[in-house]
PDB file of C-alpha atoms in Angstrom:
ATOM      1  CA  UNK A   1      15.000  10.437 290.814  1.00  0.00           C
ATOM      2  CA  UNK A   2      13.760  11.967 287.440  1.00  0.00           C
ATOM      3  CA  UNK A   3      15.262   9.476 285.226  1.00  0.00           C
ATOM      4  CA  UNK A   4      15.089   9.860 281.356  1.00  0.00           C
ATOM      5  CA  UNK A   5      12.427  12.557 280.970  1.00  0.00           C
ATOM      6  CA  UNK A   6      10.810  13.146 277.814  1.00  0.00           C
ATOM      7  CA  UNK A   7       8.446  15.884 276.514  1.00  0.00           C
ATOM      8  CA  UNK A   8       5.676  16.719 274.840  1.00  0.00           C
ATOM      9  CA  UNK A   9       3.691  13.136 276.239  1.00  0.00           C
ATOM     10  CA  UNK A  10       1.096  14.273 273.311  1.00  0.00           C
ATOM     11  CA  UNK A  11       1.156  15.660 270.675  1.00  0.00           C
ATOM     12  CA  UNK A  12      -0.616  16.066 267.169  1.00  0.00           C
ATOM     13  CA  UNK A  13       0.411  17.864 264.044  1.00  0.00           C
ATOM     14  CA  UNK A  14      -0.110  18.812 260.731  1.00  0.00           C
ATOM     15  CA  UNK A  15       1.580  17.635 257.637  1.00  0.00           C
ATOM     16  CA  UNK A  16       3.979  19.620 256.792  1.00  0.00           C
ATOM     17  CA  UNK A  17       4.460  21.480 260.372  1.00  0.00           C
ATOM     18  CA  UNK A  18       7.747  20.898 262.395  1.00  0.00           C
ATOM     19  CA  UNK A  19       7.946  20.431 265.938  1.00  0.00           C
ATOM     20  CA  UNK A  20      10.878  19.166 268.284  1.00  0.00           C
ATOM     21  CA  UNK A  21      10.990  16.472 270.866  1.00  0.00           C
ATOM     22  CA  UNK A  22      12.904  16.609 274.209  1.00  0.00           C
ATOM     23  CA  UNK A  23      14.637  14.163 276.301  1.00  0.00           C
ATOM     24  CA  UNK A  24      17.025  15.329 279.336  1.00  0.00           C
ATOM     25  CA  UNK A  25      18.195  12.724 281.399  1.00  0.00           C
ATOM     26  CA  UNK A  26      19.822  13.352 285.100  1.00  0.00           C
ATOM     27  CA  UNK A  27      22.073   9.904 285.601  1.00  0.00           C
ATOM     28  CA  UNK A  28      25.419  11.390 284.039  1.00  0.00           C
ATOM     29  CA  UNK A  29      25.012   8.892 280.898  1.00  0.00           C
ATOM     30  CA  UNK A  30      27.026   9.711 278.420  1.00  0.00           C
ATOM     31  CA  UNK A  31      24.730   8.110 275.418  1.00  0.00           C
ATOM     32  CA  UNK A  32      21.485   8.860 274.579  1.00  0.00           C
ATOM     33  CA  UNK A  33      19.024   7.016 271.981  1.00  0.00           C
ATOM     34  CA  UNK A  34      15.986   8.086 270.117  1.00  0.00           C
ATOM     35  CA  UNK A  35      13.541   5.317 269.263  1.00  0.00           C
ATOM     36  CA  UNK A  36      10.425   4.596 267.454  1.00  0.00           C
ATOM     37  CA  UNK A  37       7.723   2.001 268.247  1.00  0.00           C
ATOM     38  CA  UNK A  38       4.981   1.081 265.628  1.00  0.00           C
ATOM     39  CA  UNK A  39       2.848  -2.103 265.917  1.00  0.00           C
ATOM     40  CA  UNK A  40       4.231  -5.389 265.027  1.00  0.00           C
ATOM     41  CA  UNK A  41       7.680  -3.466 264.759  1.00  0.00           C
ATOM     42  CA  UNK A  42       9.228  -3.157 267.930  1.00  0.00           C
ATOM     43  CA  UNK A  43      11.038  -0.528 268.743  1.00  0.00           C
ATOM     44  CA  UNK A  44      13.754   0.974 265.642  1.00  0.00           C
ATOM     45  CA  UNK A  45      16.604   3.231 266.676  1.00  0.00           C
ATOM     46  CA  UNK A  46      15.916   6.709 264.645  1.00  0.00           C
ATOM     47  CA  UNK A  47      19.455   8.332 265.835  1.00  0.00           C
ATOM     48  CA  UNK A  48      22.205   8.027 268.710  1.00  0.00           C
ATOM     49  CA  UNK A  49      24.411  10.120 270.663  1.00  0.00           C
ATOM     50  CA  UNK A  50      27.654   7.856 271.863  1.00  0.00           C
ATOM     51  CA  UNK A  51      28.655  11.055 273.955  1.00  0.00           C
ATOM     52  CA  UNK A  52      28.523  14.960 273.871  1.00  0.00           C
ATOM     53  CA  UNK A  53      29.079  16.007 270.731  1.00  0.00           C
ATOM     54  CA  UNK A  54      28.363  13.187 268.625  1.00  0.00           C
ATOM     55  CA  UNK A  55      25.754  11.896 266.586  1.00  0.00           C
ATOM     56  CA  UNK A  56      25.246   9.097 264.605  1.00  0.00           C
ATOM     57  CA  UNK A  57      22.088   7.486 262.208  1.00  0.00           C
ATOM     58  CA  UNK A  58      20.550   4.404 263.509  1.00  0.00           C
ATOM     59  CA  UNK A  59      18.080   2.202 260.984  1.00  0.00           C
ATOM     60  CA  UNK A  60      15.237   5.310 260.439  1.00  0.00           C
ATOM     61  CA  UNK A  61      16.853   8.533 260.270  1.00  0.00           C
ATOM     62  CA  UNK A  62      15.247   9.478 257.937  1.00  0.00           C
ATOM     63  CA  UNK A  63      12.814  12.587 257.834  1.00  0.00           C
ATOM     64  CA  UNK A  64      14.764  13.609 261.275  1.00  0.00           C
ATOM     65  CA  UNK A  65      17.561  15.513 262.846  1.00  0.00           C
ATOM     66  CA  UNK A  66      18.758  15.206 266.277  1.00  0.00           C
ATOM     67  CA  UNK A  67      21.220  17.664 268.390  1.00  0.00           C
ATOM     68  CA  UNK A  68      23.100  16.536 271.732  1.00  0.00           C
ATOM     69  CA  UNK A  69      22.728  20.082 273.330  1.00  0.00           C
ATOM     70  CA  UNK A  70      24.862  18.598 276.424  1.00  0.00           C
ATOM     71  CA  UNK A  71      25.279  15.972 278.129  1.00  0.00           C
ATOM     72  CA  UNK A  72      21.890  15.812 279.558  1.00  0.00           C
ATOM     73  CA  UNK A  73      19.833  16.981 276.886  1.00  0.00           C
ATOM     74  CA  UNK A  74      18.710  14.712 273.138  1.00  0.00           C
ATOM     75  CA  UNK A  75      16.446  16.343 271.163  1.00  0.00           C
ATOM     76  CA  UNK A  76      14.851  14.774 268.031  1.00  0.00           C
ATOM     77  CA  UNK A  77      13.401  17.516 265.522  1.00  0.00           C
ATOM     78  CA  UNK A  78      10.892  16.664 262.963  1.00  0.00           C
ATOM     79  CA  UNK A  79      11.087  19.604 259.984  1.00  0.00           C
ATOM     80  CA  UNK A  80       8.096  18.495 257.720  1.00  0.00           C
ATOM     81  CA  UNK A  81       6.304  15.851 259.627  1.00  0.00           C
ATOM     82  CA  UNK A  82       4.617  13.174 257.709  1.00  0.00           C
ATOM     83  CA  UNK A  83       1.628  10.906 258.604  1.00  0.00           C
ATOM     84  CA  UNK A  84       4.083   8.179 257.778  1.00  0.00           C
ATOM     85  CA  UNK A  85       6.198   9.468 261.220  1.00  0.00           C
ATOM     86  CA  UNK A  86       2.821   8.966 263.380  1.00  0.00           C
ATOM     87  CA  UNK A  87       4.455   6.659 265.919  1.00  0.00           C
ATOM     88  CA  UNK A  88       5.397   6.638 269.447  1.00  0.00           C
ATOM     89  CA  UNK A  89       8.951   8.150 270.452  1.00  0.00           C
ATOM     90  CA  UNK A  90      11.179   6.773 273.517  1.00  0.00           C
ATOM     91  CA  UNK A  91      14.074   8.382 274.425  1.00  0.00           C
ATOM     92  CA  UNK A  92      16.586   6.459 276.295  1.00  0.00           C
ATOM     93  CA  UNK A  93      20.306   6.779 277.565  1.00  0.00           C
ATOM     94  CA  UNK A  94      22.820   4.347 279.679  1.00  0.00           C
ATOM     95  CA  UNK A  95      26.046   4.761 280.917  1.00  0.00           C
ATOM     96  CA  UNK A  96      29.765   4.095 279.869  1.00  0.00           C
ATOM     97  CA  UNK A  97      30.343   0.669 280.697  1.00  0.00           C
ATOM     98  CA  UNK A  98      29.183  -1.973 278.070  1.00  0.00           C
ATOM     99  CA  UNK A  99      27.047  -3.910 280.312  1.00  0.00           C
ATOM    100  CA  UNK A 100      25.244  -1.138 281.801  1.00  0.00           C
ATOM    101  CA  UNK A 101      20.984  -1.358 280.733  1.00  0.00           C
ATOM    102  CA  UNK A 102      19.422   1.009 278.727  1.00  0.00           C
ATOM    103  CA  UNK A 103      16.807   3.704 280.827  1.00  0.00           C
ATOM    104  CA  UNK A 104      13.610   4.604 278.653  1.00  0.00           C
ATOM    105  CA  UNK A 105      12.208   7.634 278.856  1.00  0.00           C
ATOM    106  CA  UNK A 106       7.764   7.186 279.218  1.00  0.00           C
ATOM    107  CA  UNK A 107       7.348   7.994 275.776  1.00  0.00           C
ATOM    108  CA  UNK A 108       5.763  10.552 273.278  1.00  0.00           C
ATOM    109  CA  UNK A 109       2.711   9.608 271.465  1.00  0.00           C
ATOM    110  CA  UNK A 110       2.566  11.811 267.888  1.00  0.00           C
ATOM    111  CA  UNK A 111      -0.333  11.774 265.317  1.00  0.00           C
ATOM    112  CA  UNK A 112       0.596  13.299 262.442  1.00  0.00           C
ATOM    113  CA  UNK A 113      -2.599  14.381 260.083  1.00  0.00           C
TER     114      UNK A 113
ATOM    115  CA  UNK B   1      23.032  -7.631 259.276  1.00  0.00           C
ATOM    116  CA  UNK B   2      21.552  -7.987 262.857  1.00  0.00           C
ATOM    117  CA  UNK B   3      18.417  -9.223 262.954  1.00  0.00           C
ATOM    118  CA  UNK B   4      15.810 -10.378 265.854  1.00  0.00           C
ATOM    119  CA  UNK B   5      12.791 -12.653 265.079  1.00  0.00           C
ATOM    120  CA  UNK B   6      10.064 -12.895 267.852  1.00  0.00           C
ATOM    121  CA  UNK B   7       7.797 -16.011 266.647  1.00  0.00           C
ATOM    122  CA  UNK B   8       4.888 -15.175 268.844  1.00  0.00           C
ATOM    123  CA  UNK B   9       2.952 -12.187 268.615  1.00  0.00           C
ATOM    124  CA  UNK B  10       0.458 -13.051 271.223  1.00  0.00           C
ATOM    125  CA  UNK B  11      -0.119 -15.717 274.117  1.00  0.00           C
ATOM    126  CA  UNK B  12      -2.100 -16.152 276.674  1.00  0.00           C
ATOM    127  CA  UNK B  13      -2.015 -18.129 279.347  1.00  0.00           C
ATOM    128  CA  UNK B  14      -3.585 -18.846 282.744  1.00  0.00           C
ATOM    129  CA  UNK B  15      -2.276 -17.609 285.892  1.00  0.00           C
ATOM    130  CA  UNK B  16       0.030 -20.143 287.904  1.00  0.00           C
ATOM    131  CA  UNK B  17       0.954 -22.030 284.560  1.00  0.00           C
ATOM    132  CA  UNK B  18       4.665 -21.971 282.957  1.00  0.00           C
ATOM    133  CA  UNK B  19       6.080 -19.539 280.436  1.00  0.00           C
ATOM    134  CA  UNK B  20       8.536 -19.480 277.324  1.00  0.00           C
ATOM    135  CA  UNK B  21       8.833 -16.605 274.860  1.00  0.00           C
ATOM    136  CA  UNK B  22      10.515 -17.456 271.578  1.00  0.00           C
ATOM    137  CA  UNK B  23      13.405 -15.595 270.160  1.00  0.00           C
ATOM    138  CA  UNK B  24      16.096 -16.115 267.177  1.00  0.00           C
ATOM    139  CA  UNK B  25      18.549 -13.665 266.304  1.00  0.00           C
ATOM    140  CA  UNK B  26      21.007 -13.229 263.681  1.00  0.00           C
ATOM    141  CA  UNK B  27      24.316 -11.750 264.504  1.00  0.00           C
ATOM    142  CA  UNK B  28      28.060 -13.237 262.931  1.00  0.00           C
ATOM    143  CA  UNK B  29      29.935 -12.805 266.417  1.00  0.00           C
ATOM    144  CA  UNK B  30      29.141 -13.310 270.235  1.00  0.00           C
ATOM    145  CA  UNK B  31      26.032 -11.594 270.931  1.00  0.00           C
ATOM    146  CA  UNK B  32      24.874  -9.310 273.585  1.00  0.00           C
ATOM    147  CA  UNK B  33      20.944 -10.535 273.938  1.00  0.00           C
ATOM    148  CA  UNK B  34      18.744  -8.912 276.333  1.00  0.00           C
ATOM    149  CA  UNK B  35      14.938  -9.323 277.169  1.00  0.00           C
ATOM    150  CA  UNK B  36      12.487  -5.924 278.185  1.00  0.00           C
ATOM    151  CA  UNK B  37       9.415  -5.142 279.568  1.00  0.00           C
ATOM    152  CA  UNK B  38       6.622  -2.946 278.627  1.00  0.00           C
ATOM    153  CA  UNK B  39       3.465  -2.403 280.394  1.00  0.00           C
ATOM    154  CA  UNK B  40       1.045  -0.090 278.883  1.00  0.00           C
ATOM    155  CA  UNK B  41       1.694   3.082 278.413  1.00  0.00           C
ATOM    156  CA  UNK B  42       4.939   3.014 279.526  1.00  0.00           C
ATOM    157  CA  UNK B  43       8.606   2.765 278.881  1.00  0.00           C
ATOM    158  CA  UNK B  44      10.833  -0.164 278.600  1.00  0.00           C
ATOM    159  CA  UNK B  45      12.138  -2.146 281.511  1.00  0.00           C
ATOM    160  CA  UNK B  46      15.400  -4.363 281.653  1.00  0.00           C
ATOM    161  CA  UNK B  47      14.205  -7.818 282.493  1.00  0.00           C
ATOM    162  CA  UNK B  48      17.598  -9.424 282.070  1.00  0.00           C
ATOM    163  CA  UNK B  49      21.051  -9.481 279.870  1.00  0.00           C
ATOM    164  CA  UNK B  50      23.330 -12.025 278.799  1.00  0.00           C
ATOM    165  CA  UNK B  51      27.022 -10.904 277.922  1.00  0.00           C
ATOM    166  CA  UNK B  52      29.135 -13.877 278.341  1.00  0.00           C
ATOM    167  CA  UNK B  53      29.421 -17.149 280.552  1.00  0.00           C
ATOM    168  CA  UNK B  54      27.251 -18.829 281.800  1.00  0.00           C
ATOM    169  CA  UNK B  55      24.385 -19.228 279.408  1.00  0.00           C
ATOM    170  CA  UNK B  56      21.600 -19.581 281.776  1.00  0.00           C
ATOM    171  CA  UNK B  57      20.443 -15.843 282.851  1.00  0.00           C
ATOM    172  CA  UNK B  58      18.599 -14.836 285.897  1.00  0.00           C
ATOM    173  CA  UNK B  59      16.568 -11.239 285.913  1.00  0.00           C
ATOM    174  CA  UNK B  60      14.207  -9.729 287.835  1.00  0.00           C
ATOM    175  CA  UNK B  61      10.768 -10.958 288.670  1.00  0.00           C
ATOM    176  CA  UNK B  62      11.623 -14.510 288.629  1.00  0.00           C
ATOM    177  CA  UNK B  63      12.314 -14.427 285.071  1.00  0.00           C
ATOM    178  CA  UNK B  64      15.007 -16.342 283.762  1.00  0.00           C
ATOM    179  CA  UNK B  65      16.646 -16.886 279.548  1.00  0.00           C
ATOM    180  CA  UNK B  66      18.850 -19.436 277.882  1.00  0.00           C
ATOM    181  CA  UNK B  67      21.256 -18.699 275.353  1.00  0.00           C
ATOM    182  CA  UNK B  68      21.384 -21.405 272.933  1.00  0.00           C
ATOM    183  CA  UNK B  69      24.270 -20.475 270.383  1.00  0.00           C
ATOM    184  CA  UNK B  70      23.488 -23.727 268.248  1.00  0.00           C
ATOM    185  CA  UNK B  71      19.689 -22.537 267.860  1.00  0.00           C
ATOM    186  CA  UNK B  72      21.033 -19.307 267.866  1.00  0.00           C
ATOM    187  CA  UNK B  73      18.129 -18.783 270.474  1.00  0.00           C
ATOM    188  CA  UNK B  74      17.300 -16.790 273.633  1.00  0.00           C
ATOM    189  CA  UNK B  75      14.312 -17.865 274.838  1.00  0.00           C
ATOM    190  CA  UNK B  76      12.693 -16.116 278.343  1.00  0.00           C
ATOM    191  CA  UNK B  77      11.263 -18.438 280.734  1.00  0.00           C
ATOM    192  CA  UNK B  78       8.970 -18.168 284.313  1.00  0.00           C
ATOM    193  CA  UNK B  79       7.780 -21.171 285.630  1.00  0.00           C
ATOM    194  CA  UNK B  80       4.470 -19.883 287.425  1.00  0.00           C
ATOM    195  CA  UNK B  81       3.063 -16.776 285.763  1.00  0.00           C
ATOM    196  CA  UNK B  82       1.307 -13.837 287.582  1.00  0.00           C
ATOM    197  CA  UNK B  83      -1.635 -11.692 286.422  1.00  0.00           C
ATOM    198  CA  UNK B  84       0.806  -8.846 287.038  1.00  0.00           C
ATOM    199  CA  UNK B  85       3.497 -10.383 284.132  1.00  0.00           C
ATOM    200  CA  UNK B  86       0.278  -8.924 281.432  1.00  0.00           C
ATOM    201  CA  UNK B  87       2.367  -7.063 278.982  1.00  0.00           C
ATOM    202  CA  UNK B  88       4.642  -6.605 276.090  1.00  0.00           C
ATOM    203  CA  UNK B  89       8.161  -8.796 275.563  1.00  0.00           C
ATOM    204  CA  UNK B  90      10.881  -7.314 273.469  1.00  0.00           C
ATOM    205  CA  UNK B  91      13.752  -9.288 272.620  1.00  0.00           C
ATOM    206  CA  UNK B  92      17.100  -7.372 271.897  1.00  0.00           C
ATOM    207  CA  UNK B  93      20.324  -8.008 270.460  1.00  0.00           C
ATOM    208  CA  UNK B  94      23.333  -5.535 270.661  1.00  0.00           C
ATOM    209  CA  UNK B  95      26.514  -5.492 268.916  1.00  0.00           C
ATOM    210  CA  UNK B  96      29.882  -4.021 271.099  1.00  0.00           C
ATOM    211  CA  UNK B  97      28.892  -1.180 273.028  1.00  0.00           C
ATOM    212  CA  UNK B  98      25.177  -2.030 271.729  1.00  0.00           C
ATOM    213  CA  UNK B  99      24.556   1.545 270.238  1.00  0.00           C
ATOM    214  CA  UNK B 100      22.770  -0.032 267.658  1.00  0.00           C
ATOM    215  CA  UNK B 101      20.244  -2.167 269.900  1.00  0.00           C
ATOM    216  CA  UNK B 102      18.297  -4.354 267.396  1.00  0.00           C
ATOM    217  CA  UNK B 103      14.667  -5.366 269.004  1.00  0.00           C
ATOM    218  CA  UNK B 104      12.287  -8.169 268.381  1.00  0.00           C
ATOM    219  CA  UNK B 105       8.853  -6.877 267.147  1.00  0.00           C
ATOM    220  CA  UNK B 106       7.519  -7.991 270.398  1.00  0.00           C
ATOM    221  CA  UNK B 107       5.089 -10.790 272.522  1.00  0.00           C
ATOM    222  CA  UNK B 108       1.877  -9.555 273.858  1.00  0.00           C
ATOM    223  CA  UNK B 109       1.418 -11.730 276.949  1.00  0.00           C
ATOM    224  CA  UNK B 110      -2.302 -11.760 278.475  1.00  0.00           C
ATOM    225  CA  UNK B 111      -2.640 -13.841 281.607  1.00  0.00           C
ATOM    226  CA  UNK B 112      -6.325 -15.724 282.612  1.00  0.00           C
ATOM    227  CA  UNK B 113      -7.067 -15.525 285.960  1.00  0.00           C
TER     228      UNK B 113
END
């Protein structure tokens, strides 16, 4: 029972240097989520994929791009990362029914120099 | 526009003794308010939802919220707390579907043995 699973765990860049998360989940959800956590922030939805095939901003898109490859796999691509993007990233998806609980993903922790 | 507010950025309190985490939210219809978990260095956990009807919520772990439309409140409650409840609280409010999860900036709970 995988769950959301999301990788790099760690990672540091550059400015300037791109790199792409992953997050694959293996629970048949059909939406996925890409958050960021800072402190004293909570978490803020970057992007969101309701199903396959769509995409849609959430409150910090930007300096991102995200493609739903299928229905299992999320990926959030940082082209020119910033220091300003040093965060942690949680991917997370849930199922069709309204009331069903989001599923987080463990996290990525990114420094960005 | 939605909006969570999470009073309390820290607490602390001593093992066995009660709990109550603050949170407001702003939303213009019936919201869908939701309390998570984090322990360290990991993902986010589903403590407990509130959809509709009866506005006393129980989750997991024996804690329970109250949705308080007039105070526009939903505050999360234990009434004997465990060294093992040490983490982070997130707050969360969710339009229709909830794609656009709005969280809290999060309570840091530290228990005293």
């Amino acid at each position: 029972n995988a769950g959301v699973t999301q990788t790099p765990k760690f990672q540091v860049l550059k400015t300037g240097q791109s790199m792409t998360l992953q997050c694959a989940q293996d629970m048949n959800h059909n939406s996925m989520y890409w958050y960021r956590q800072d402190p004293g922030m909570g978490l803020r939805l970057i992007y969101y994929s309701a199903s396959e095939g769509t995409t849609d901003k959430g409150e910090v898109p930007n300096g991102y791009n995200v493609s739903r490859l299928n229905k299992r796999e999320f990926s959030l691509r940082l082209e020119s990362a910033a220091p300003s993007q040093t965060s942690v990233y949680f991917c997370a998806s849930r199922g069709l029914s309204t009331n069903e609980k989001l599923f987080f993903g463990s996290g990525t922790q990114l420094s960005v120099l | 526009a939605q909006s969570v507010t999470q009073p309390d950025i820290h607490i602390t309190v001593s093992e066995g003794a009660s709990l109550e985490l603050r949170c407001n939210y702003s939303y213009g219809a019936t919201p869908y308010l939701f309390w998570y978990v984090q322990s360290p260095g990991q993902g986010l956990q589903l403590l407990l939802k509130y959809f509709s009807g009866d506005t006393l919520v129980q989750g997991i772990k024996g804690f329970e919220a109250e949705f308080k439309r007039s105070q526009s409140s939903f505050n999360l409650r234990k009434p004997s707390v465990h060294w093992s409840d040490a983490a982070e609280y997130f707050c969360a409010v969710g339009s229709g579907g909830y794609n656009k999860l709005i969280f809290g900036a999060g309570t840091r709970l530290a228990v005293h043995p």
